[in-house]
mmCIF file with all atom_site columns, C-alpha atoms in Angstrom:
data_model
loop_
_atom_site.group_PDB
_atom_site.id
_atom_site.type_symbol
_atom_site.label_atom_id
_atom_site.label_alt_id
_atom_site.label_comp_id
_atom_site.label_asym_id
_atom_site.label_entity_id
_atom_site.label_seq_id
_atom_site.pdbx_PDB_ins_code
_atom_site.Cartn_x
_atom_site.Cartn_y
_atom_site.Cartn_z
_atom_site.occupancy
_atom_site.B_iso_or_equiv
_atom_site.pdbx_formal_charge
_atom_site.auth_seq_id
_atom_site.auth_comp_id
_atom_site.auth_asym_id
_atom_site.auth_atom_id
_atom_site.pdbx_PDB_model_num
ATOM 1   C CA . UNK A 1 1   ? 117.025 87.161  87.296  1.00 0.00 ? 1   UNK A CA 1
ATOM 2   C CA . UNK A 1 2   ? 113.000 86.220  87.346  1.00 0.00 ? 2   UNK A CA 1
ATOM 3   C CA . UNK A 1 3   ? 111.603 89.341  89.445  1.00 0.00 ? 3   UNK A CA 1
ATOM 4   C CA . UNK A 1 4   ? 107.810 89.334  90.045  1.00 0.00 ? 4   UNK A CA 1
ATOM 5   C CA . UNK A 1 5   ? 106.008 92.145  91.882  1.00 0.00 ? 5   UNK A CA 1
ATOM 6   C CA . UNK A 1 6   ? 102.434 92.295  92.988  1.00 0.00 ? 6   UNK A CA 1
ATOM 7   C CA . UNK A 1 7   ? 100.571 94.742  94.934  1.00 0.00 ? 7   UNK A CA 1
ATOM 8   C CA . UNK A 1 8   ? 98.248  92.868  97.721  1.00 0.00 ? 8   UNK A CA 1
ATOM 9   C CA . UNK A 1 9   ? 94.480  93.708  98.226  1.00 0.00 ? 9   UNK A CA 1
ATOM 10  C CA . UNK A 1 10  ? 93.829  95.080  101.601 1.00 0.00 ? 10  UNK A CA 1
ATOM 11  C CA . UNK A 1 11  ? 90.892  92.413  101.810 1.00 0.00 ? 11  UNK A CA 1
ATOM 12  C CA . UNK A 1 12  ? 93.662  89.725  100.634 1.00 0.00 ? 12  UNK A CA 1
ATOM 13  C CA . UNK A 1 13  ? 96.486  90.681  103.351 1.00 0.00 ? 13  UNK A CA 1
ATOM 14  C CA . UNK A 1 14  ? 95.264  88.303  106.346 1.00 0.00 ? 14  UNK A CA 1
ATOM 15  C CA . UNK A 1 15  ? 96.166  85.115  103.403 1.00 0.00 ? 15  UNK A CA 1
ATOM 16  C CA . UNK A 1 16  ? 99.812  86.259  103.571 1.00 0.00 ? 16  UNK A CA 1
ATOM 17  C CA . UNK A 1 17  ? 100.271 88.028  107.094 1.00 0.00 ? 17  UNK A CA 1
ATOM 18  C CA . UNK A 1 18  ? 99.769  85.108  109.340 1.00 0.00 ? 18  UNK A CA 1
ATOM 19  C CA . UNK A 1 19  ? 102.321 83.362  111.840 1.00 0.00 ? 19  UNK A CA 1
ATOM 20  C CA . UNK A 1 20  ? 104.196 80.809  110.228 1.00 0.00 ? 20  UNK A CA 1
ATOM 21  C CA . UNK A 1 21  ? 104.997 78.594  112.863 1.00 0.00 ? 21  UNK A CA 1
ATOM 22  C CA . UNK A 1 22  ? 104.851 74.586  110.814 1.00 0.00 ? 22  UNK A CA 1
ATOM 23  C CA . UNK A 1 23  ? 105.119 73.420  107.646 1.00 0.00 ? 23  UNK A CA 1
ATOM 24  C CA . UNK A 1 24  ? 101.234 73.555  107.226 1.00 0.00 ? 24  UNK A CA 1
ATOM 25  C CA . UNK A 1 25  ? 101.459 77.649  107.683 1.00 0.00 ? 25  UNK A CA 1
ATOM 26  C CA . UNK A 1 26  ? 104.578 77.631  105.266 1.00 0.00 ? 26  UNK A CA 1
ATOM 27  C CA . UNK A 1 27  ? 102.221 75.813  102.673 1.00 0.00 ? 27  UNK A CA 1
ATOM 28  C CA . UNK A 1 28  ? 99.198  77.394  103.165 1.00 0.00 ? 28  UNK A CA 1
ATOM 29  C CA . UNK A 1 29  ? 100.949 81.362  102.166 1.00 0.00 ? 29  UNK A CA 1
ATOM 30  C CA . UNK A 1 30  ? 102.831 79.044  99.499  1.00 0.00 ? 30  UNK A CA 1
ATOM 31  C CA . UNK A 1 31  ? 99.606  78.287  98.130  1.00 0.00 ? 31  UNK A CA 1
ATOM 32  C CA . UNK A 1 32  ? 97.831  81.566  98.262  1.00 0.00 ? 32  UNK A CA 1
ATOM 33  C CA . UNK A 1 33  ? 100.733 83.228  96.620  1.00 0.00 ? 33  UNK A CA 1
ATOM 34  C CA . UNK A 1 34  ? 100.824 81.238  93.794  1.00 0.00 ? 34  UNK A CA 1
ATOM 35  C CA . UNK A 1 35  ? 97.121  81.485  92.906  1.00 0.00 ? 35  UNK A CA 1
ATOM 36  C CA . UNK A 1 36  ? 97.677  85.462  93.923  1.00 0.00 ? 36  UNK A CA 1
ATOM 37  C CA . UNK A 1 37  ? 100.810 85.464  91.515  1.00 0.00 ? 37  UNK A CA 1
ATOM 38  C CA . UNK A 1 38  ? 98.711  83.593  88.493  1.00 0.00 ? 38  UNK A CA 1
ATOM 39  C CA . UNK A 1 39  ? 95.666  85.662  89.209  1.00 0.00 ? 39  UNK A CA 1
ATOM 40  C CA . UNK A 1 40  ? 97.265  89.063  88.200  1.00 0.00 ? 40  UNK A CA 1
ATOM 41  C CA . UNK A 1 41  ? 94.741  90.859  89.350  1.00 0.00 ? 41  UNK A CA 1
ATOM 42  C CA . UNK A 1 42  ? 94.663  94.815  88.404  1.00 0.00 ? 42  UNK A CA 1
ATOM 43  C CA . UNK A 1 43  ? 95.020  97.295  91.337  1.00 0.00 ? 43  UNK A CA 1
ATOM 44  C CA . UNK A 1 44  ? 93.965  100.187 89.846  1.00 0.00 ? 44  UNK A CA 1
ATOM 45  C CA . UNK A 1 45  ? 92.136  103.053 92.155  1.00 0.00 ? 45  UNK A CA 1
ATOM 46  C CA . UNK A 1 46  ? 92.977  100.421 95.192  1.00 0.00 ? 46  UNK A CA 1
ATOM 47  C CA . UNK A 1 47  ? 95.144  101.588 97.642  1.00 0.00 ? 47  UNK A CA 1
ATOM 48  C CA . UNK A 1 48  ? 97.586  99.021  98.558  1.00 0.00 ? 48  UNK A CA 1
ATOM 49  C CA . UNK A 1 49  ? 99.816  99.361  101.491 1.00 0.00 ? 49  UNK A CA 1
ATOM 50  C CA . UNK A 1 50  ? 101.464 95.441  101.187 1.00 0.00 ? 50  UNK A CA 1
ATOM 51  C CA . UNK A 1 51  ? 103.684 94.187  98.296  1.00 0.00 ? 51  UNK A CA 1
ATOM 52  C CA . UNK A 1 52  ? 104.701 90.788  97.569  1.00 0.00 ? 52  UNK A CA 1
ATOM 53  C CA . UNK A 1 53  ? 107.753 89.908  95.087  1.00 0.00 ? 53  UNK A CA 1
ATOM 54  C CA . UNK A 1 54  ? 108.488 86.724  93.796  1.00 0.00 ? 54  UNK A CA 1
ATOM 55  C CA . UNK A 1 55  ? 113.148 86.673  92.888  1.00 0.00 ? 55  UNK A CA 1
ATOM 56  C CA . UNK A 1 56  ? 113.787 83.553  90.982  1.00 0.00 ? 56  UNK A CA 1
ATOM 57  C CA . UNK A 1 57  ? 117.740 83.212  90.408  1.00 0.00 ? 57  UNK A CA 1
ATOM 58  C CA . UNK A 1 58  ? 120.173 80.779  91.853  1.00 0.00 ? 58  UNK A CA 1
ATOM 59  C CA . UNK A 1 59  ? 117.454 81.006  94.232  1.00 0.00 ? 59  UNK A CA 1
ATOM 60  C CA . UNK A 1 60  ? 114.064 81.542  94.520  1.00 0.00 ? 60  UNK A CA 1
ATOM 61  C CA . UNK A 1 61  ? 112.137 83.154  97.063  1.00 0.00 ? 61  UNK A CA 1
ATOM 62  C CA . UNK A 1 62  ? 108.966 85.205  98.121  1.00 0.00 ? 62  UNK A CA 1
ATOM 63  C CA . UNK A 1 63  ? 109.434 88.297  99.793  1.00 0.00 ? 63  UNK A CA 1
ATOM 64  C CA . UNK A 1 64  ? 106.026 90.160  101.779 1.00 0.00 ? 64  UNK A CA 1
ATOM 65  C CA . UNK A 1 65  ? 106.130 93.499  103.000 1.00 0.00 ? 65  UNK A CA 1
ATOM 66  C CA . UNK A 1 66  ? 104.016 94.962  105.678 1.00 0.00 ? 66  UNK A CA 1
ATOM 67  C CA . UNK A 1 67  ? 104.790 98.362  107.064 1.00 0.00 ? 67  UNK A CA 1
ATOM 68  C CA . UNK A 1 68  ? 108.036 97.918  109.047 1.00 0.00 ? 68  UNK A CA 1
ATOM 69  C CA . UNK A 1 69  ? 107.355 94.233  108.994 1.00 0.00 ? 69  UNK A CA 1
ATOM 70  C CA . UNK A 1 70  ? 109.492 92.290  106.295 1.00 0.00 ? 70  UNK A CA 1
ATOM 71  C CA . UNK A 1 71  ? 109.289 88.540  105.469 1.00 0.00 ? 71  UNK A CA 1
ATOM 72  C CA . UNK A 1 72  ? 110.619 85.862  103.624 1.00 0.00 ? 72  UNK A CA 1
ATOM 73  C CA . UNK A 1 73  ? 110.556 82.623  102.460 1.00 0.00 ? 73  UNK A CA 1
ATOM 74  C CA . UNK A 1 74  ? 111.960 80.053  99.397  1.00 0.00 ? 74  UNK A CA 1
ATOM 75  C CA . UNK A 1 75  ? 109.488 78.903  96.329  1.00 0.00 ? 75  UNK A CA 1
ATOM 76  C CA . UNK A 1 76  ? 109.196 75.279  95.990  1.00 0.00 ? 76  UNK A CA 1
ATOM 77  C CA . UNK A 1 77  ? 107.840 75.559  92.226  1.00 0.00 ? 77  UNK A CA 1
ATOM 78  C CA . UNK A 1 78  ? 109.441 76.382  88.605  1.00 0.00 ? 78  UNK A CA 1
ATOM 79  C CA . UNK A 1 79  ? 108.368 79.781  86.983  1.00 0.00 ? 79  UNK A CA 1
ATOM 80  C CA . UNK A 1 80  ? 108.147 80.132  83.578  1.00 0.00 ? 80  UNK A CA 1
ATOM 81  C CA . UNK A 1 81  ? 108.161 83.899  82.241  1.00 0.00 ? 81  UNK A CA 1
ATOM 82  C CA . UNK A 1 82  ? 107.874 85.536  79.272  1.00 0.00 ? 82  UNK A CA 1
ATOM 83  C CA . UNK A 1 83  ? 108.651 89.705  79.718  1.00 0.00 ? 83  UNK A CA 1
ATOM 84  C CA . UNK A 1 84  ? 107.922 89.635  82.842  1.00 0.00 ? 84  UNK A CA 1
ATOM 85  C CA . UNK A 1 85  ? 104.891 87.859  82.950  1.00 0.00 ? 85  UNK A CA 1
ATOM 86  C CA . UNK A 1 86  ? 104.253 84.483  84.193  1.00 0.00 ? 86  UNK A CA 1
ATOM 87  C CA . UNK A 1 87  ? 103.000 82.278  81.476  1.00 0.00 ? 87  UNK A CA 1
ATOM 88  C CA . UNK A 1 88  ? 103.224 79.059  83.777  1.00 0.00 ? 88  UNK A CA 1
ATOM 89  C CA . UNK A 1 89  ? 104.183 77.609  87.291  1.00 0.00 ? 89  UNK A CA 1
ATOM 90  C CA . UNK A 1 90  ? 104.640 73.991  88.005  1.00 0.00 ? 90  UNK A CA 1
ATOM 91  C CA . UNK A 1 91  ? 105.742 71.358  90.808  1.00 0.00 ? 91  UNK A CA 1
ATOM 92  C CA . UNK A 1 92  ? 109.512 70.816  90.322  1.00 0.00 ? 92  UNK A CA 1
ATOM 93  C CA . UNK A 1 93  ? 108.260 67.107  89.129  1.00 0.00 ? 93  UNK A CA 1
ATOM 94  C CA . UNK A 1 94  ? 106.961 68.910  86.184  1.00 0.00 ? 94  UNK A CA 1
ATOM 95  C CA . UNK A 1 95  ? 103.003 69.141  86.947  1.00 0.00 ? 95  UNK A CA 1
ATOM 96  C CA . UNK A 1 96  ? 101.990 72.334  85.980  1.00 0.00 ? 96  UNK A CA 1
ATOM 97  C CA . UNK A 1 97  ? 99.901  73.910  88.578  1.00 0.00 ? 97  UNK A CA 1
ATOM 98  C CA . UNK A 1 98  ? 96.047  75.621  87.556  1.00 0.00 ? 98  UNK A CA 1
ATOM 99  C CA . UNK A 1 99  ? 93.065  76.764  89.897  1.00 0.00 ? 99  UNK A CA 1
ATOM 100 C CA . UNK A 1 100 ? 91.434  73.269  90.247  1.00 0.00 ? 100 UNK A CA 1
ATOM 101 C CA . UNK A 1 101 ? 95.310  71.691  91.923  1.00 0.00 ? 101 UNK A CA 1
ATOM 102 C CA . UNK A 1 102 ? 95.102  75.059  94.144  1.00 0.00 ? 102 UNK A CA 1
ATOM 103 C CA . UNK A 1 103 ? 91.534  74.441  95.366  1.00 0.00 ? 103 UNK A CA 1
ATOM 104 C CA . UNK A 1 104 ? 93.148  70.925  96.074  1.00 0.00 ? 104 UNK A CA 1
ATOM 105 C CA . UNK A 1 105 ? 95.203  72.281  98.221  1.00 0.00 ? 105 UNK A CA 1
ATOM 106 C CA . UNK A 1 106 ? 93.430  74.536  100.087 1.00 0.00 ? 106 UNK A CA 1
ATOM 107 C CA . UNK A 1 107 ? 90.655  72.187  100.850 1.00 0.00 ? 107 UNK A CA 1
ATOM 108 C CA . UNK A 1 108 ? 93.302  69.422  102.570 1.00 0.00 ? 108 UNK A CA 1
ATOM 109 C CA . UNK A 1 109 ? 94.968  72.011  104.654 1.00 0.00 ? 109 UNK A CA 1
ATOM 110 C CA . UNK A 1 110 ? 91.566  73.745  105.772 1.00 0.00 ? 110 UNK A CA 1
ATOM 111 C CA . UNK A 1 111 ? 90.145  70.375  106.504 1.00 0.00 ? 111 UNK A CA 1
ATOM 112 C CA . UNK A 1 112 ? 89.401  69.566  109.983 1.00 0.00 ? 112 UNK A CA 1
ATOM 113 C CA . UNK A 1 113 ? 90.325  66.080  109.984 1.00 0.00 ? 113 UNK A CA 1
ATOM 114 C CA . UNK A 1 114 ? 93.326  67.126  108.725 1.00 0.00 ? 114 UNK A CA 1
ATOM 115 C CA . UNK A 1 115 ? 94.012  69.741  110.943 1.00 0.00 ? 115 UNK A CA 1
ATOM 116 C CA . UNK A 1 116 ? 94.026  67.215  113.990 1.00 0.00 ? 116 UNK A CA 1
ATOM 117 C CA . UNK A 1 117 ? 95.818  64.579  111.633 1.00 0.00 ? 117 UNK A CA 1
ATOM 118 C CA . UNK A 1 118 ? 98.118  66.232  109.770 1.00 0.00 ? 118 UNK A CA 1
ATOM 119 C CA . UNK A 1 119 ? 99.121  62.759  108.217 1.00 0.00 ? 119 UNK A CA 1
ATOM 120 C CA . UNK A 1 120 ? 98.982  63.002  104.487 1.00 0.00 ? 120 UNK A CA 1
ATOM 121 C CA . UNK A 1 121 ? 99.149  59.360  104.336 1.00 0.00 ? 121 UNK A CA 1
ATOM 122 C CA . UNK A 1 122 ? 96.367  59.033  106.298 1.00 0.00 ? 122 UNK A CA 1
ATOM 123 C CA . UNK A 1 123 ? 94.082  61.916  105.011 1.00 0.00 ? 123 UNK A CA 1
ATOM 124 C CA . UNK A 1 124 ? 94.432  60.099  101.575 1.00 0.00 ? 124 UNK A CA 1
ATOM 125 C CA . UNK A 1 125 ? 93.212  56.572  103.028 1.00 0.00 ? 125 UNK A CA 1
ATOM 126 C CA . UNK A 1 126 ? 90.648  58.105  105.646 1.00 0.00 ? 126 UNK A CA 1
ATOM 127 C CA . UNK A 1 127 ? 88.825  60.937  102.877 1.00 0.00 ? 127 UNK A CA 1
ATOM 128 C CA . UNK A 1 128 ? 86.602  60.062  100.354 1.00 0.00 ? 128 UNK A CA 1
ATOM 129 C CA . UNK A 1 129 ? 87.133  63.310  98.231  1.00 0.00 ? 129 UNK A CA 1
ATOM 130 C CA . UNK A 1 130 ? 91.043  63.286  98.605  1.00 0.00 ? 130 UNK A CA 1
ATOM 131 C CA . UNK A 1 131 ? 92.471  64.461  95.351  1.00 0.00 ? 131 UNK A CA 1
ATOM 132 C CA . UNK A 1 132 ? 95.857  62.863  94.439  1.00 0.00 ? 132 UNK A CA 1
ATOM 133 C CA . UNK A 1 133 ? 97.280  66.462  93.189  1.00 0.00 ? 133 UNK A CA 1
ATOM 134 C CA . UNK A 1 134 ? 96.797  67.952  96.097  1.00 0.00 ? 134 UNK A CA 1
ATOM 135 C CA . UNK A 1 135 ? 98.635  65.241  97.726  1.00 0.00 ? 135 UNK A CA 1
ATOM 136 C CA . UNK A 1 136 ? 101.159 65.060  95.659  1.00 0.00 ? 136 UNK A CA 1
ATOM 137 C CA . UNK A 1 137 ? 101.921 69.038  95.674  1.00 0.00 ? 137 UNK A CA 1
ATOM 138 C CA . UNK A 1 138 ? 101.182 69.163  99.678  1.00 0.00 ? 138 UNK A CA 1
ATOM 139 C CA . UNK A 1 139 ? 103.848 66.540  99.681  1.00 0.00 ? 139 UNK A CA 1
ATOM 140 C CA . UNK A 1 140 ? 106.501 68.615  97.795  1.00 0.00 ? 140 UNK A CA 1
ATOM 141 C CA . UNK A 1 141 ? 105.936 71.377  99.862  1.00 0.00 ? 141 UNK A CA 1
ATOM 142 C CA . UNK A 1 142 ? 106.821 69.305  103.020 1.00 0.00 ? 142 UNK A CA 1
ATOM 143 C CA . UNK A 1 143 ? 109.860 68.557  101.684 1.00 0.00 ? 143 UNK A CA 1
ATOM 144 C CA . UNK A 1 144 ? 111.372 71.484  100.824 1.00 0.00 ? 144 UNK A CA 1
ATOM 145 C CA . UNK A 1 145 ? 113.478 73.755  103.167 1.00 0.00 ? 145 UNK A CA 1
ATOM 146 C CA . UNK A 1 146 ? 111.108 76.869  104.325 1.00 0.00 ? 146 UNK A CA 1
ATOM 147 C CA . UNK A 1 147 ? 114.263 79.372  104.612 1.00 0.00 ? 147 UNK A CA 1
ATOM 148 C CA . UNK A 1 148 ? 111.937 81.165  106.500 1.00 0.00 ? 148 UNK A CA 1
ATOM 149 C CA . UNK A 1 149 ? 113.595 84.604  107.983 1.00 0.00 ? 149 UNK A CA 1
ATOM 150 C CA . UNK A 1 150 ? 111.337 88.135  109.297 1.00 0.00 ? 150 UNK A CA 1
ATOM 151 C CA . UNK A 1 151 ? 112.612 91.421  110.199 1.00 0.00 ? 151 UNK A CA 1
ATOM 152 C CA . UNK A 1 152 ? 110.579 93.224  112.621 1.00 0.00 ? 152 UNK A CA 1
ATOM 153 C CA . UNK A 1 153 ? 110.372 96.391  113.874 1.00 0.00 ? 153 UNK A CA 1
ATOM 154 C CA . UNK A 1 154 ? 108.439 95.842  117.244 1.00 0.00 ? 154 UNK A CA 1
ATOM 155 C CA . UNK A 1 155 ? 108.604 98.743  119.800 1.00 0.00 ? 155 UNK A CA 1
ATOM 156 C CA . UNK A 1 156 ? 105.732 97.328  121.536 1.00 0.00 ? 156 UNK A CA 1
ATOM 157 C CA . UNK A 1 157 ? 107.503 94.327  122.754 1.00 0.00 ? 157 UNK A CA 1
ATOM 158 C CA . UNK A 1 158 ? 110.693 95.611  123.337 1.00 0.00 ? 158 UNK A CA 1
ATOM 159 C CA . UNK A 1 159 ? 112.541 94.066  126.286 1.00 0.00 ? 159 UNK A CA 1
ATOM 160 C CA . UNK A 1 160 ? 116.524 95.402  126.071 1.00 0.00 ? 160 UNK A CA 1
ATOM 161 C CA . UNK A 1 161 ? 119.258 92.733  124.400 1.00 0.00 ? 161 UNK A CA 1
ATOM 162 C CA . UNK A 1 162 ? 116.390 90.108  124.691 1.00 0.00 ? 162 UNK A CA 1
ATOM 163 C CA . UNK A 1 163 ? 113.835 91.335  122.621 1.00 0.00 ? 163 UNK A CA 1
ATOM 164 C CA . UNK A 1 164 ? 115.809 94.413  120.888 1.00 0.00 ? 164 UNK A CA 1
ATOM 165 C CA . UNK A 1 165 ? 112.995 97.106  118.835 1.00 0.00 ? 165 UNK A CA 1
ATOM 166 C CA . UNK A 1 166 ? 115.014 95.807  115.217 1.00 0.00 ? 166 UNK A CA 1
ATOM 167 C CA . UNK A 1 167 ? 115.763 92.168  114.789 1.00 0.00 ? 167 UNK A CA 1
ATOM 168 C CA . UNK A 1 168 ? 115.620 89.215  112.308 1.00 0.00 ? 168 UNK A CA 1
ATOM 169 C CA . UNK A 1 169 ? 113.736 86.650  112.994 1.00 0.00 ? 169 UNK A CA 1
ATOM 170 C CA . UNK A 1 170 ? 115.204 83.360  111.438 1.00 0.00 ? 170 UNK A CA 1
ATOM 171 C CA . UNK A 1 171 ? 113.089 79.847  111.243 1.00 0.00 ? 171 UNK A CA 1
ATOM 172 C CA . UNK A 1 172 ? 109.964 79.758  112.554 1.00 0.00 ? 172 UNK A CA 1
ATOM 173 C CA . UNK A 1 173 ? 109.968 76.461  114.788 1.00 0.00 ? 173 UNK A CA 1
ATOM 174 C CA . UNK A 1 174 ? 109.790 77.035  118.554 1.00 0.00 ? 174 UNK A CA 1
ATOM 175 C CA . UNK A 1 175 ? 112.647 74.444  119.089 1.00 0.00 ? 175 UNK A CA 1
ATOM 176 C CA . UNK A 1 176 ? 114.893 76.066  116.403 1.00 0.00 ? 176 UNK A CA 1
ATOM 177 C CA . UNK A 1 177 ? 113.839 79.773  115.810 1.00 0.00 ? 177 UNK A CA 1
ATOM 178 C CA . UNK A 1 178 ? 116.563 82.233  117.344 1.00 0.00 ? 178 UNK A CA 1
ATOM 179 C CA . UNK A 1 179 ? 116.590 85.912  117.103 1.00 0.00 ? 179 UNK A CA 1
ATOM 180 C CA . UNK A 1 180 ? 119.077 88.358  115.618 1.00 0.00 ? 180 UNK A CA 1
ATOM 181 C CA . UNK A 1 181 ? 119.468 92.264  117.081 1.00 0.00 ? 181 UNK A CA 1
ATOM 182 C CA . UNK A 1 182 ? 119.817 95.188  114.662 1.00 0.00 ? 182 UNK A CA 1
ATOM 183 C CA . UNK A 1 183 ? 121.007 98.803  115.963 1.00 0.00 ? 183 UNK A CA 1
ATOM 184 C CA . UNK A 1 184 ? 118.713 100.555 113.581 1.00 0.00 ? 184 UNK A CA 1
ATOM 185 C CA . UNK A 1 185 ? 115.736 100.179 111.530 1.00 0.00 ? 185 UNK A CA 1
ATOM 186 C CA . UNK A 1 186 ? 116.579 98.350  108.075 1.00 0.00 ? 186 UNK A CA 1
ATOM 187 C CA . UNK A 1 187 ? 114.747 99.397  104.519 1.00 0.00 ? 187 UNK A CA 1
ATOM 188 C CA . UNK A 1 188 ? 113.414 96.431  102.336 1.00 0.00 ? 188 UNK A CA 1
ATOM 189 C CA . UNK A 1 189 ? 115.867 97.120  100.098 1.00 0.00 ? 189 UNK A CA 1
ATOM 190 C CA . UNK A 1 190 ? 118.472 96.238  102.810 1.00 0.00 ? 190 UNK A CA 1
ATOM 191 C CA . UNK A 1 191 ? 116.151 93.045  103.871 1.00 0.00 ? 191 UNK A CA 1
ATOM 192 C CA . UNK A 1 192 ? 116.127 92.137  99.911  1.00 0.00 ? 192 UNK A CA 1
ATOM 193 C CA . UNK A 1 193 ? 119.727 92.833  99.703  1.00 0.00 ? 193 UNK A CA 1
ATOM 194 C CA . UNK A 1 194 ? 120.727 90.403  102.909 1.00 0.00 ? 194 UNK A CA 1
ATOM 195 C CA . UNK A 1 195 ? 119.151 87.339  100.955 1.00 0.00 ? 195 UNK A CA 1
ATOM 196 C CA . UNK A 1 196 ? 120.536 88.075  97.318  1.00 0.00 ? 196 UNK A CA 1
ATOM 197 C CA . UNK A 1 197 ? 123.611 85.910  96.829  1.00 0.00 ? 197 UNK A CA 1
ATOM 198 C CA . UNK A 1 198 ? 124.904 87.749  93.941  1.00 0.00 ? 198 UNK A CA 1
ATOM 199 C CA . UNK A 1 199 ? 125.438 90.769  96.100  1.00 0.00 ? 199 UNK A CA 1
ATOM 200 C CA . UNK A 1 200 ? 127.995 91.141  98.841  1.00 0.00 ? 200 UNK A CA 1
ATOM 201 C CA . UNK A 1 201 ? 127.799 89.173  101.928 1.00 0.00 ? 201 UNK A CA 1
ATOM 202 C CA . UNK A 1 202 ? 126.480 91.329  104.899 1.00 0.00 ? 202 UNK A CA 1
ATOM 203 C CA . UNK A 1 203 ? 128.365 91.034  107.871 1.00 0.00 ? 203 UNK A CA 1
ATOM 204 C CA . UNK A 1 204 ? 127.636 90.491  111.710 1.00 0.00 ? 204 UNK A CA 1
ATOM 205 C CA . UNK A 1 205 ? 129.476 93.041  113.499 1.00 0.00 ? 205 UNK A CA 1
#
């Protein structure tokens, strides 16, 4: 098993603790955590109160942790490491991915135009600084399955069996999103544990 931590920046948290409610959102932390994850940025004298972990096995996910706020979702790319340090990540169509296809990226999904067109196909025939890497990633992206799934501990919006203190929240769609109630608060270790497949199954009781 690939397992790669990193500590998050206070002044970086608002990149990764966003609602993910489309594909663009899924993208956009997809994006941010790779650069984050390349970056390897010492912490040292920073206090950090979020983590991030990247778990590449038979599958391959981020995890984000917030307080008693846990999330989740699967990595779209191929990680090379080398003792636990990442000495390159690419698309899984084999381009390897740098700060210049990241930028790429970024500047698509922040556009405006594409923002109220969310057409890839026609961003690339409307934009006259399109780059076709950022295409071609953004396109990857959209194709793969989000697995998204949040735990929550949310005594502010409590409301009985329908919106119980603990729950998991699993997709992120409006149309399919539906909600699971825990008894008790969970640990991340639990959370982590839930979503390893070479662990035993948890069970609904």
């Amino acid at each position: 098993m690939k397992l790669i931590e990193r500590d998050i920046f206070p002044f970086k948290e608002n990149e990764f603790f966003v609602p993910v409610r489309d594909k663009i959102d899924y993208a956009r932390v997809i994006i941010y955590a790779t650069r984050y994850l390349l970056l390897n940025l010492p912490t040292d004298g920073i206090k950090c109160d979020t983590q991030m972990k990247l778990c590449i096995d038979k599958m391959s996910r981020l995890f984000f942790y917030k307080n008693k706020k846990y999330f989740s979702i699967s990595y779209p790319f191929s990680v090379q490491v080398d003792e636990n340090e990442i000495t390159d990540i690419s698309t899984l169509t084999g381009k390897s991915i740098d700060s210049k296809s990241l930028s790429s990226v970024i500047s698509i999904i922040e556009d405006s135009s594409f923002k109220l067109n969310p057409s890839l196909t026609d961003y690339y025939m409307e934009s006259d600084t399109a780059e076709y890497i950022g295409i071609s990633m953004l396109e990857e992206i959209f194709q793969s399955e989000p697995a998204y799934i949040r735990y929550d501990s949310d005594p502010e919006n409590e409301n009985g069996k329908i919106h119980p203190i603990n729950h998991l929240d699993i997709n992120y769609s409006s149309y399919g999103t539906y909600k699971l109630g825990l008894e008790n608060e969970i640990e991340s270790i639990f959370f982590d544990d839930i979503l390893n497949i070479r662990t035993d199954c948890s069970f609904l009781k």
